[in-house]
mmCIF file of N, CA and C in Angstrom:
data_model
loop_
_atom_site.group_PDB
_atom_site.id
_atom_site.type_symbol
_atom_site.label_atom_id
_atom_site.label_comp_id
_atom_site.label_asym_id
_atom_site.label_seq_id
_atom_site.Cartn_x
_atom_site.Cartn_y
_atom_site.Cartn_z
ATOM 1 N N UNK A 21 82.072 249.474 73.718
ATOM 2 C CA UNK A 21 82.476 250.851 73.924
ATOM 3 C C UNK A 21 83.901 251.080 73.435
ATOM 4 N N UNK A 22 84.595 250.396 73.344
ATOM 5 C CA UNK A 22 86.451 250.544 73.231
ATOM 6 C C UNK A 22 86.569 250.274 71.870
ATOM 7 N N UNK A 23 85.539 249.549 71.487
ATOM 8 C CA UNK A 23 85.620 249.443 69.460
ATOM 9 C C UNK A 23 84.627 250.202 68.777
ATOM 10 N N UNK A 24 83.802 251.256 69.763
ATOM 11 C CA UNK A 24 83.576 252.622 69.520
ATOM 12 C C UNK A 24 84.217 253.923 68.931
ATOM 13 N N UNK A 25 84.901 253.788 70.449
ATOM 14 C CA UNK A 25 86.332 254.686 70.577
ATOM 15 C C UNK A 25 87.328 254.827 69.670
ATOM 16 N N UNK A 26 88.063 253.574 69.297
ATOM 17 C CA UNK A 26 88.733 252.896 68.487
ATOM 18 C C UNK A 26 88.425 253.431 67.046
ATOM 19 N N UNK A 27 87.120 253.551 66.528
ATOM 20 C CA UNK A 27 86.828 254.094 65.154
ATOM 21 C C UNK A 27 86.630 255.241 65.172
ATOM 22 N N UNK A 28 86.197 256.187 66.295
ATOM 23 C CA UNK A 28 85.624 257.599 66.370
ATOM 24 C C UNK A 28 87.816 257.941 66.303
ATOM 25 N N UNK A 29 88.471 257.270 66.933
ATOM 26 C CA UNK A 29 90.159 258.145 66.848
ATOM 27 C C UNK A 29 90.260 258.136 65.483
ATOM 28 N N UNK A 30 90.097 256.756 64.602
ATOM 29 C CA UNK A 30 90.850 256.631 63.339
ATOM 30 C C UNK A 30 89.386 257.378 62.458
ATOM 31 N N UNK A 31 88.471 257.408 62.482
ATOM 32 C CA UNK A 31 87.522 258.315 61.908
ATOM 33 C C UNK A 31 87.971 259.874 61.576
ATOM 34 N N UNK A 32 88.661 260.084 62.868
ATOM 35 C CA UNK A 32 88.748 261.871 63.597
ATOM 36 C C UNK A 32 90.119 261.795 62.658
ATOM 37 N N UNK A 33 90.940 261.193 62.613
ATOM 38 C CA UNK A 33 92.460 261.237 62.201
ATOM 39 C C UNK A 33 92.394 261.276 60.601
ATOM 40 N N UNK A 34 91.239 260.200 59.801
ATOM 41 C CA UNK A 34 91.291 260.472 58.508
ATOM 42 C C UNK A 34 90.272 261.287 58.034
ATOM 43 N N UNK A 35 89.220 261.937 58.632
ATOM 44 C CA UNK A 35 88.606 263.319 58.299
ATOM 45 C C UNK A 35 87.307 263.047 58.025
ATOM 46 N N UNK A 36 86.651 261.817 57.935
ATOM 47 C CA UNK A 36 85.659 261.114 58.351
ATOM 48 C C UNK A 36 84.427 262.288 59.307
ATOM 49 N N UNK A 37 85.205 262.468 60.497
ATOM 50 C CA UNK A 37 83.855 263.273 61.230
ATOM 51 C C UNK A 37 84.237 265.005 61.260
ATOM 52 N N UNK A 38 85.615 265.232 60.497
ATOM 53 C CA UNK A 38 85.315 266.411 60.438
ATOM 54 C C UNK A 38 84.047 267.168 59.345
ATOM 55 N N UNK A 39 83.113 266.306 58.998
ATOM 56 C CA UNK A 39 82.343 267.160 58.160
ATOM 57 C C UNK A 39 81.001 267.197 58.800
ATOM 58 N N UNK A 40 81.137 266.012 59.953
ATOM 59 C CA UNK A 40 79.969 266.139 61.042
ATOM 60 C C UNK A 40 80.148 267.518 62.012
ATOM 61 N N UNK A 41 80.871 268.043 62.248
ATOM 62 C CA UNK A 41 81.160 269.328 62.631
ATOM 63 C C UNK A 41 81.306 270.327 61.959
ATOM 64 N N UNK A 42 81.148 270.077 60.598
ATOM 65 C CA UNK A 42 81.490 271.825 60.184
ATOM 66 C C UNK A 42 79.913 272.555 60.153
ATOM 67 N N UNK A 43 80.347 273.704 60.580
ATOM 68 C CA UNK A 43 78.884 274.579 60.708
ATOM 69 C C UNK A 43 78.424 274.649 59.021
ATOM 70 N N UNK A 44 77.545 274.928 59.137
ATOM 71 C CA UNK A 44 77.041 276.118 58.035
ATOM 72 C C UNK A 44 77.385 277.048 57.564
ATOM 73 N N UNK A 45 77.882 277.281 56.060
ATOM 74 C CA UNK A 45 78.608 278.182 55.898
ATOM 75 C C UNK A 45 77.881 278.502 54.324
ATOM 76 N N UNK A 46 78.306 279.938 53.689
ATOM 77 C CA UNK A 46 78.116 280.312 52.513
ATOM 78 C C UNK A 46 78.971 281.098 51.837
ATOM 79 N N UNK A 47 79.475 280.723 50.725
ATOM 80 C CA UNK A 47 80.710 281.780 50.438
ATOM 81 C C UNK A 47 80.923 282.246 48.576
ATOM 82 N N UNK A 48 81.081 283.088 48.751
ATOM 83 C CA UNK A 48 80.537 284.009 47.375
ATOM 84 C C UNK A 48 82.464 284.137 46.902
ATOM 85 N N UNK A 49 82.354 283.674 46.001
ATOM 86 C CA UNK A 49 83.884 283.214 45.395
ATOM 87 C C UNK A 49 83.801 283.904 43.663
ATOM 88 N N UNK A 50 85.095 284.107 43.508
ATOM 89 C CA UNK A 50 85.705 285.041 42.236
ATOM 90 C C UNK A 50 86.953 284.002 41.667
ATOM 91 N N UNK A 51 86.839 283.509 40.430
ATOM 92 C CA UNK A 51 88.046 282.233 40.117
ATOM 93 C C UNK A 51 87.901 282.655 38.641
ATOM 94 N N UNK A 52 88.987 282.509 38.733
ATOM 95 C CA UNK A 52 89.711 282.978 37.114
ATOM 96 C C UNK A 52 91.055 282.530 36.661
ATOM 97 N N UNK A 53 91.506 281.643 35.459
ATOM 98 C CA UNK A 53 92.287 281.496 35.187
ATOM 99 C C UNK A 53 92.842 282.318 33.981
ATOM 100 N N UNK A 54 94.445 281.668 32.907
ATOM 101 C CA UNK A 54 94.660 282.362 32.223
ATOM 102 C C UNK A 54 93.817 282.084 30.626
ATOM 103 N N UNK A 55 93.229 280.701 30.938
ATOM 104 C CA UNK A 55 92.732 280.591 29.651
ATOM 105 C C UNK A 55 91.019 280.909 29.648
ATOM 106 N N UNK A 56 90.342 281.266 30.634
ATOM 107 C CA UNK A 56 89.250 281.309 30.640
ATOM 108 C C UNK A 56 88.900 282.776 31.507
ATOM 109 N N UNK A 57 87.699 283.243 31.014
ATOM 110 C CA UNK A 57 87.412 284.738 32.011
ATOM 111 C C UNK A 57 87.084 284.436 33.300
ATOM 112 N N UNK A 58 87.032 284.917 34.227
ATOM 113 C CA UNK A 58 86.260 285.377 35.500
ATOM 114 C C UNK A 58 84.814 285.088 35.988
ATOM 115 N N UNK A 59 84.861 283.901 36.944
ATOM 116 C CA UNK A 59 83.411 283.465 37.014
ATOM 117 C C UNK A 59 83.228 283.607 38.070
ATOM 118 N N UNK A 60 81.615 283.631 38.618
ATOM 119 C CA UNK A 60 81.229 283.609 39.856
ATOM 120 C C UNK A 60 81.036 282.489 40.539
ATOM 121 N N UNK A 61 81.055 282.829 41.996
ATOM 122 C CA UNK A 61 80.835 281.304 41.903
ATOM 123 C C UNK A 61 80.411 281.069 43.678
ATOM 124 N N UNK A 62 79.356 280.576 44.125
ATOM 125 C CA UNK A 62 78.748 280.891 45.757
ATOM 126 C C UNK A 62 78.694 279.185 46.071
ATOM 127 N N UNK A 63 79.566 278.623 47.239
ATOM 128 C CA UNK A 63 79.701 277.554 47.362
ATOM 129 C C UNK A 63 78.635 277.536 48.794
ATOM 130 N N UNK A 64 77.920 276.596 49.048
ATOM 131 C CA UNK A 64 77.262 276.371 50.367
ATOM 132 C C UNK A 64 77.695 275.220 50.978
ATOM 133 N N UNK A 65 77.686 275.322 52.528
ATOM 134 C CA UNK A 65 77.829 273.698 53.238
ATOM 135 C C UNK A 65 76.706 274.015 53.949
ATOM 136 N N UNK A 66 75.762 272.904 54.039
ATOM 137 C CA UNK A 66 74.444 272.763 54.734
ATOM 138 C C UNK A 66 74.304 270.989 54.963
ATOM 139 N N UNK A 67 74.288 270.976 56.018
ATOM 140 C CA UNK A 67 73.883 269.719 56.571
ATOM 141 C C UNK A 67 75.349 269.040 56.521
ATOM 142 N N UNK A 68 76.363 269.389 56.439
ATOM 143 C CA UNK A 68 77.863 268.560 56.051
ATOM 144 C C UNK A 68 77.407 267.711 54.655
ATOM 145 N N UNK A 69 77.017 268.138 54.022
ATOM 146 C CA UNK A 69 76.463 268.642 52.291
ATOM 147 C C UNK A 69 77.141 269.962 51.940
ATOM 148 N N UNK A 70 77.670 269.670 50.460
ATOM 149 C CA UNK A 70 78.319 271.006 49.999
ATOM 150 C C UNK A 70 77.385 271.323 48.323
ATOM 151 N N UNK A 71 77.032 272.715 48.095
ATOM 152 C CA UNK A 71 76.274 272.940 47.388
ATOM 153 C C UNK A 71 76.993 274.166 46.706
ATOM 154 N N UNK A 72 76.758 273.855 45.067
ATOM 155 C CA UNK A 72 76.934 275.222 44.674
ATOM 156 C C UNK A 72 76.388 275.604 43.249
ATOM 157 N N UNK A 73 77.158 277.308 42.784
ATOM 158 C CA UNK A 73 76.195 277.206 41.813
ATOM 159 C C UNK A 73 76.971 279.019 41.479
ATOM 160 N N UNK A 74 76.348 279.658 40.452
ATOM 161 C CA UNK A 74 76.494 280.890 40.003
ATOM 162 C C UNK A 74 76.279 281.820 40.908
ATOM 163 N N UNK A 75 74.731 281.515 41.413
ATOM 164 C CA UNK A 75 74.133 282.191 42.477
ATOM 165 C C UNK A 75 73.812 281.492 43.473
ATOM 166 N N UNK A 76 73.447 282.463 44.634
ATOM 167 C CA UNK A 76 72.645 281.734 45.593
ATOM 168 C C UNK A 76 71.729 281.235 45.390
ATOM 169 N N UNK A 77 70.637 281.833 44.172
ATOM 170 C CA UNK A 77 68.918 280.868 44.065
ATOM 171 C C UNK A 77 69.247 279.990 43.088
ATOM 172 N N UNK A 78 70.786 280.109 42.847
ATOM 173 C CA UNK A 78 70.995 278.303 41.675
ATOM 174 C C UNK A 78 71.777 277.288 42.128
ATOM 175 N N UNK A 79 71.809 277.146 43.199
ATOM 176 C CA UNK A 79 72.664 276.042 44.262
ATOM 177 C C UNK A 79 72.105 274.692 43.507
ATOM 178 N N UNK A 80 73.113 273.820 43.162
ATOM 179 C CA UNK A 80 72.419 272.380 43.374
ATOM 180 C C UNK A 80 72.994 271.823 43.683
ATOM 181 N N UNK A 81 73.166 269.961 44.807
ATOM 182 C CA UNK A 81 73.751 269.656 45.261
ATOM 183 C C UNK A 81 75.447 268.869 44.401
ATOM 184 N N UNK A 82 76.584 268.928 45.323
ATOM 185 C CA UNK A 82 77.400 268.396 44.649
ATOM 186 C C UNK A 82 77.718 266.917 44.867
ATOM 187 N N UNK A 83 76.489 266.493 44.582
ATOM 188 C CA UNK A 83 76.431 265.073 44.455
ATOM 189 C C UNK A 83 77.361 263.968 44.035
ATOM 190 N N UNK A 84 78.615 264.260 42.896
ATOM 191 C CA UNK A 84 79.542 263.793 42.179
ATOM 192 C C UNK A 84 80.751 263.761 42.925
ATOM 193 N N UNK A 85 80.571 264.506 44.429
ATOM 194 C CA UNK A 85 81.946 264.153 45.043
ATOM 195 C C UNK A 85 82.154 262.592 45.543
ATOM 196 N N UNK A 86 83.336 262.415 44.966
ATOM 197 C CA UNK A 86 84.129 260.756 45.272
ATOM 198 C C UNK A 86 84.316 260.747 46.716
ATOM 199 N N UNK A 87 83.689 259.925 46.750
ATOM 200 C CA UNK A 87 83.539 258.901 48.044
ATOM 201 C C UNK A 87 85.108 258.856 48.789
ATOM 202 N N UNK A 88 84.904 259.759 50.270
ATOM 203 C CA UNK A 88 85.975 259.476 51.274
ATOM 204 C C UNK A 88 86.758 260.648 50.818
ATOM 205 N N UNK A 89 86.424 261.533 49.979
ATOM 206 C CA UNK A 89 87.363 263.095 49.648
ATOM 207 C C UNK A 89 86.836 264.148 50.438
ATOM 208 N N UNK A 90 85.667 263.616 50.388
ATOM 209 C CA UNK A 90 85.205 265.577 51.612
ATOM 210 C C UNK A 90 85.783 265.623 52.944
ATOM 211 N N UNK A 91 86.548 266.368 52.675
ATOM 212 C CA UNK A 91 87.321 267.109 54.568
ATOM 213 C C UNK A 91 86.775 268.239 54.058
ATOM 214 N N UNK A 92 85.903 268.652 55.450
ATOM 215 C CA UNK A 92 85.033 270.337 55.851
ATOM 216 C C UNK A 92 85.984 270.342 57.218
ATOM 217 N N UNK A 93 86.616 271.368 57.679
ATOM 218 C CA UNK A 93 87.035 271.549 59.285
ATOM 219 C C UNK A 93 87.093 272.995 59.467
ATOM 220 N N UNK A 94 87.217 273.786 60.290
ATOM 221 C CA UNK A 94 87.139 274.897 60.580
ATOM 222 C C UNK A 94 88.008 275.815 59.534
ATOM 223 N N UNK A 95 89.226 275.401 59.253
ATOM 224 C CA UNK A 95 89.828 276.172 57.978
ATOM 225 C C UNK A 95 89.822 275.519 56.570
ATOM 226 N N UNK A 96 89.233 274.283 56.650
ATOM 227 C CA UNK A 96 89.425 274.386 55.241
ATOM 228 C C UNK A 96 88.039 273.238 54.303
ATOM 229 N N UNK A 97 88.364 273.248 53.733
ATOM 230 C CA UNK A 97 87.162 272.468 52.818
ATOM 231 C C UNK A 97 87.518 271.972 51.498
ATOM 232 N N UNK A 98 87.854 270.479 51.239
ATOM 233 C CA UNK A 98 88.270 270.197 50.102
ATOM 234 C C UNK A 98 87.765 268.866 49.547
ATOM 235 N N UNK A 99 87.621 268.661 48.593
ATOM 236 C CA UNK A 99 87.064 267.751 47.531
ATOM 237 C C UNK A 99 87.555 267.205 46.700
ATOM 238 N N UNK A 100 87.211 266.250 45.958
ATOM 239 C CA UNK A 100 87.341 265.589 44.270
ATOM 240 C C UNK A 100 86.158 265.548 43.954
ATOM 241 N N UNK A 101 85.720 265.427 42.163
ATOM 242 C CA UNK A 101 84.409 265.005 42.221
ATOM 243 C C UNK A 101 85.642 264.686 40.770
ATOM 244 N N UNK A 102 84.947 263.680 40.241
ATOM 245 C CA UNK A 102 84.867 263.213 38.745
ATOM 246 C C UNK A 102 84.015 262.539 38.128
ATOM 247 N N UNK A 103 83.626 262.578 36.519
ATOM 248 C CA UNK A 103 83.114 261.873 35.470
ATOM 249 C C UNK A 103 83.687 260.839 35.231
ATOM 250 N N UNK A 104 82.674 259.556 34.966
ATOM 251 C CA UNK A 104 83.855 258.772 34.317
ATOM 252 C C UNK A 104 83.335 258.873 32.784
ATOM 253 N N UNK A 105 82.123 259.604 32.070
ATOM 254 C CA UNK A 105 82.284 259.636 30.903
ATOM 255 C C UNK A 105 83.320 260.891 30.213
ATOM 256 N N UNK A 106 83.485 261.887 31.526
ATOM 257 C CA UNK A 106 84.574 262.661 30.371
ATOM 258 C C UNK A 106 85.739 262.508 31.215
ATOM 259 N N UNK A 107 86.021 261.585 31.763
ATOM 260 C CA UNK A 107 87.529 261.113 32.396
ATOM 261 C C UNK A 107 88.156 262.535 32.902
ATOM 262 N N UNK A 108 87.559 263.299 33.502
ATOM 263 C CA UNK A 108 88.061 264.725 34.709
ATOM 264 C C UNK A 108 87.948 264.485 35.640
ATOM 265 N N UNK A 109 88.761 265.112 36.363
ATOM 266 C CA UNK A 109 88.373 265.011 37.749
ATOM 267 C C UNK A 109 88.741 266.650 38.231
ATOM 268 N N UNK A 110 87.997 266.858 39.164
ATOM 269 C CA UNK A 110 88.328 268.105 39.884
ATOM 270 C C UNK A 110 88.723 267.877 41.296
ATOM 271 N N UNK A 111 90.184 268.553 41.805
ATOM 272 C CA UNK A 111 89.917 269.067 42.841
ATOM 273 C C UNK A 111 89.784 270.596 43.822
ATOM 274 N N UNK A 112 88.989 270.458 44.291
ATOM 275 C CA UNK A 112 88.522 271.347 45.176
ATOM 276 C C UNK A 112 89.344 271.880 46.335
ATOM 277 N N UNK A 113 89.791 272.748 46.536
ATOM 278 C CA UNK A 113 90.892 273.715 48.193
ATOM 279 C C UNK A 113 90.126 274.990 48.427
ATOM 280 N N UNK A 114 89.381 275.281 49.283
ATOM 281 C CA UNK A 114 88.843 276.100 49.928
ATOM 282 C C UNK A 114 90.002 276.521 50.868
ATOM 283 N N UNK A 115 90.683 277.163 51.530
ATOM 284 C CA UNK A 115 91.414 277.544 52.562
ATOM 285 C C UNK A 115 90.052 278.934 53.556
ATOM 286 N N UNK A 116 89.725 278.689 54.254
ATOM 287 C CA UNK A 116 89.312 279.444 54.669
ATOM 288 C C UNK A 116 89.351 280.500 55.951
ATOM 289 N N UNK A 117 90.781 280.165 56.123
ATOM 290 C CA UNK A 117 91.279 281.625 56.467
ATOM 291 C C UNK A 117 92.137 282.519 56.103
ATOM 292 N N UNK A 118 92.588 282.438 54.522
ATOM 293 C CA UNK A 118 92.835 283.551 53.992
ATOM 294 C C UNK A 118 91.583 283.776 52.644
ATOM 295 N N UNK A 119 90.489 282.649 52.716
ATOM 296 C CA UNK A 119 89.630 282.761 51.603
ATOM 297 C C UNK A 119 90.083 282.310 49.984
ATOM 298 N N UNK A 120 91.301 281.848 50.094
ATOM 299 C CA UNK A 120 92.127 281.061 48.568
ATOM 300 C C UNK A 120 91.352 280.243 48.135
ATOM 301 N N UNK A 121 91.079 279.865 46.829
ATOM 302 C CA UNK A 121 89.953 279.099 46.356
ATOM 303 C C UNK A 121 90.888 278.385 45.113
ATOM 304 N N UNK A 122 91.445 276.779 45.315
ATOM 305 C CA UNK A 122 91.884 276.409 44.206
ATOM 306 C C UNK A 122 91.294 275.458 43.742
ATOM 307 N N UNK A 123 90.699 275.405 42.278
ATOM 308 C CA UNK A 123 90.298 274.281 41.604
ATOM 309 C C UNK A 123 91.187 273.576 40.412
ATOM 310 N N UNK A 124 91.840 272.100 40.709
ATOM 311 C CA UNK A 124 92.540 271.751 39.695
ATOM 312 C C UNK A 124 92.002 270.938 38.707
ATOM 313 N N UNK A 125 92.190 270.887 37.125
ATOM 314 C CA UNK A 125 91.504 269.835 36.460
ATOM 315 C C UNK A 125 92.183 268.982 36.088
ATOM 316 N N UNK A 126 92.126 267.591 36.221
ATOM 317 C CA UNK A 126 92.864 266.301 36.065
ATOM 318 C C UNK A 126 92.396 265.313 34.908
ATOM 319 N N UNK A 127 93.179 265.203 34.142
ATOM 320 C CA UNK A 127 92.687 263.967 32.880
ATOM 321 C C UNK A 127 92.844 262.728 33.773
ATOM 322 N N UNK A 128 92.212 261.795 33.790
ATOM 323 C CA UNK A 128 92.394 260.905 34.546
ATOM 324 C C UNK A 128 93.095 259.572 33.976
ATOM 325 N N UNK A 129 93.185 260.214 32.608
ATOM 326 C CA UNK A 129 93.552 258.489 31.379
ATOM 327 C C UNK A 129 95.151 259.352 31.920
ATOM 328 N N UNK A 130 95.574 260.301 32.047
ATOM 329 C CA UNK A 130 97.154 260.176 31.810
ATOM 330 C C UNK A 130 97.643 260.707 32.939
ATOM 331 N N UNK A 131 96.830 261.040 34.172
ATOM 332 C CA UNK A 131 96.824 261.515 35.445
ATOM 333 C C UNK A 131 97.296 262.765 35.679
ATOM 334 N N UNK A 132 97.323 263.818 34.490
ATOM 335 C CA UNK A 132 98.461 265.071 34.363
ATOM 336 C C UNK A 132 96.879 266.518 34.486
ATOM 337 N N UNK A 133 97.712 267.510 35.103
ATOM 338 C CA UNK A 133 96.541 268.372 35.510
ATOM 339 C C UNK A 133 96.932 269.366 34.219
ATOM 340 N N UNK A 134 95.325 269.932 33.303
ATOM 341 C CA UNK A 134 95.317 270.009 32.030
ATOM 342 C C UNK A 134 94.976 272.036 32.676
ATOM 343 N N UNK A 135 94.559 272.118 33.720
ATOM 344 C CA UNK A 135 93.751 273.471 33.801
ATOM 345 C C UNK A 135 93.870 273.675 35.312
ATOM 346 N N UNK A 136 94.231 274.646 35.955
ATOM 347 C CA UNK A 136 93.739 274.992 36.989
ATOM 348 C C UNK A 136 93.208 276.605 37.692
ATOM 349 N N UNK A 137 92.250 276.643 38.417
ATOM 350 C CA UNK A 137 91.370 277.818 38.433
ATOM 351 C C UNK A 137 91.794 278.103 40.035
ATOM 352 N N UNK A 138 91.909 279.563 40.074
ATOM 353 C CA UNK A 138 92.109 280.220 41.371
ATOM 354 C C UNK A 138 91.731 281.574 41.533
ATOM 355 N N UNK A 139 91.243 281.672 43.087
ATOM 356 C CA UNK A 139 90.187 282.980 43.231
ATOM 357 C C UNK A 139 89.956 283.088 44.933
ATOM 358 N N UNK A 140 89.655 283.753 45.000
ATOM 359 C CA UNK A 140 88.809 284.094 46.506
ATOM 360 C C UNK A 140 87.618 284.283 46.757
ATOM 361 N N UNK A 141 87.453 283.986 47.763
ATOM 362 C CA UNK A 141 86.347 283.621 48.074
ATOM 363 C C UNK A 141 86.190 284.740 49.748
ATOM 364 N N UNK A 142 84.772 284.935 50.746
ATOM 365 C CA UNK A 142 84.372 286.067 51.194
ATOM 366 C C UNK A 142 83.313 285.180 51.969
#
């Protein structure tokens, strides 16, 4: 029981079980940078699974997130996912209580962020 305990504190502290608690959520997001137009964009969390897509009937799962990056908690929701054939990485900032939506893009051969996308989300 005490080397239970013991992992559920340091679990809770590095963000581990905050994604066992986050409800269900769906959120219809607007991200646009200066070099690219205005996209849509509807993120889902179902099951402490995060899903997304253009639309709601084109969700597919985001399977490519790196291992030990998903924190879901009541305000916020954030990620990495990367390729290793096109050496990117994304990260993901949901803030969700003002609805801020930042996505950064990372070369990973020179570690320098090449693009980043921001929008709100509803």
């Amino acid at each position: 029981m005490k080397r239970f305990a013991i992992f559920t504190l340091a679990a809770t502290i590095c963000g581990f079980v905050s994604q066992a608690r986050a409800e269900d959520m769906q959120l219809t997001c607007v991200i646009s940078s200066a070099e690219l137009p205005q996209q849509n964009l509807v993120i889902q969390v179902r099951d402490g699974r995060i899903f997304y897509g253009a639309t709601a009937s084109s969700l597919v799962s985001a399977d490519t997130i790196d291992k030990g990056s998903l924190a879901i908690t009541k305000s916020r929701i954030a990620f990495k996912q990367s390729w290793a054939d096109t050496k990117v990485q994304w990260d993901w900032n949901i803030d969700l209580d003002t609805g801020d939506i930042g996505i950064r893009y990372i070369n990973l051969v020179n570690k320098k962020q090449f693009l980043q996308k921001k929008g709100s989300c509803s």
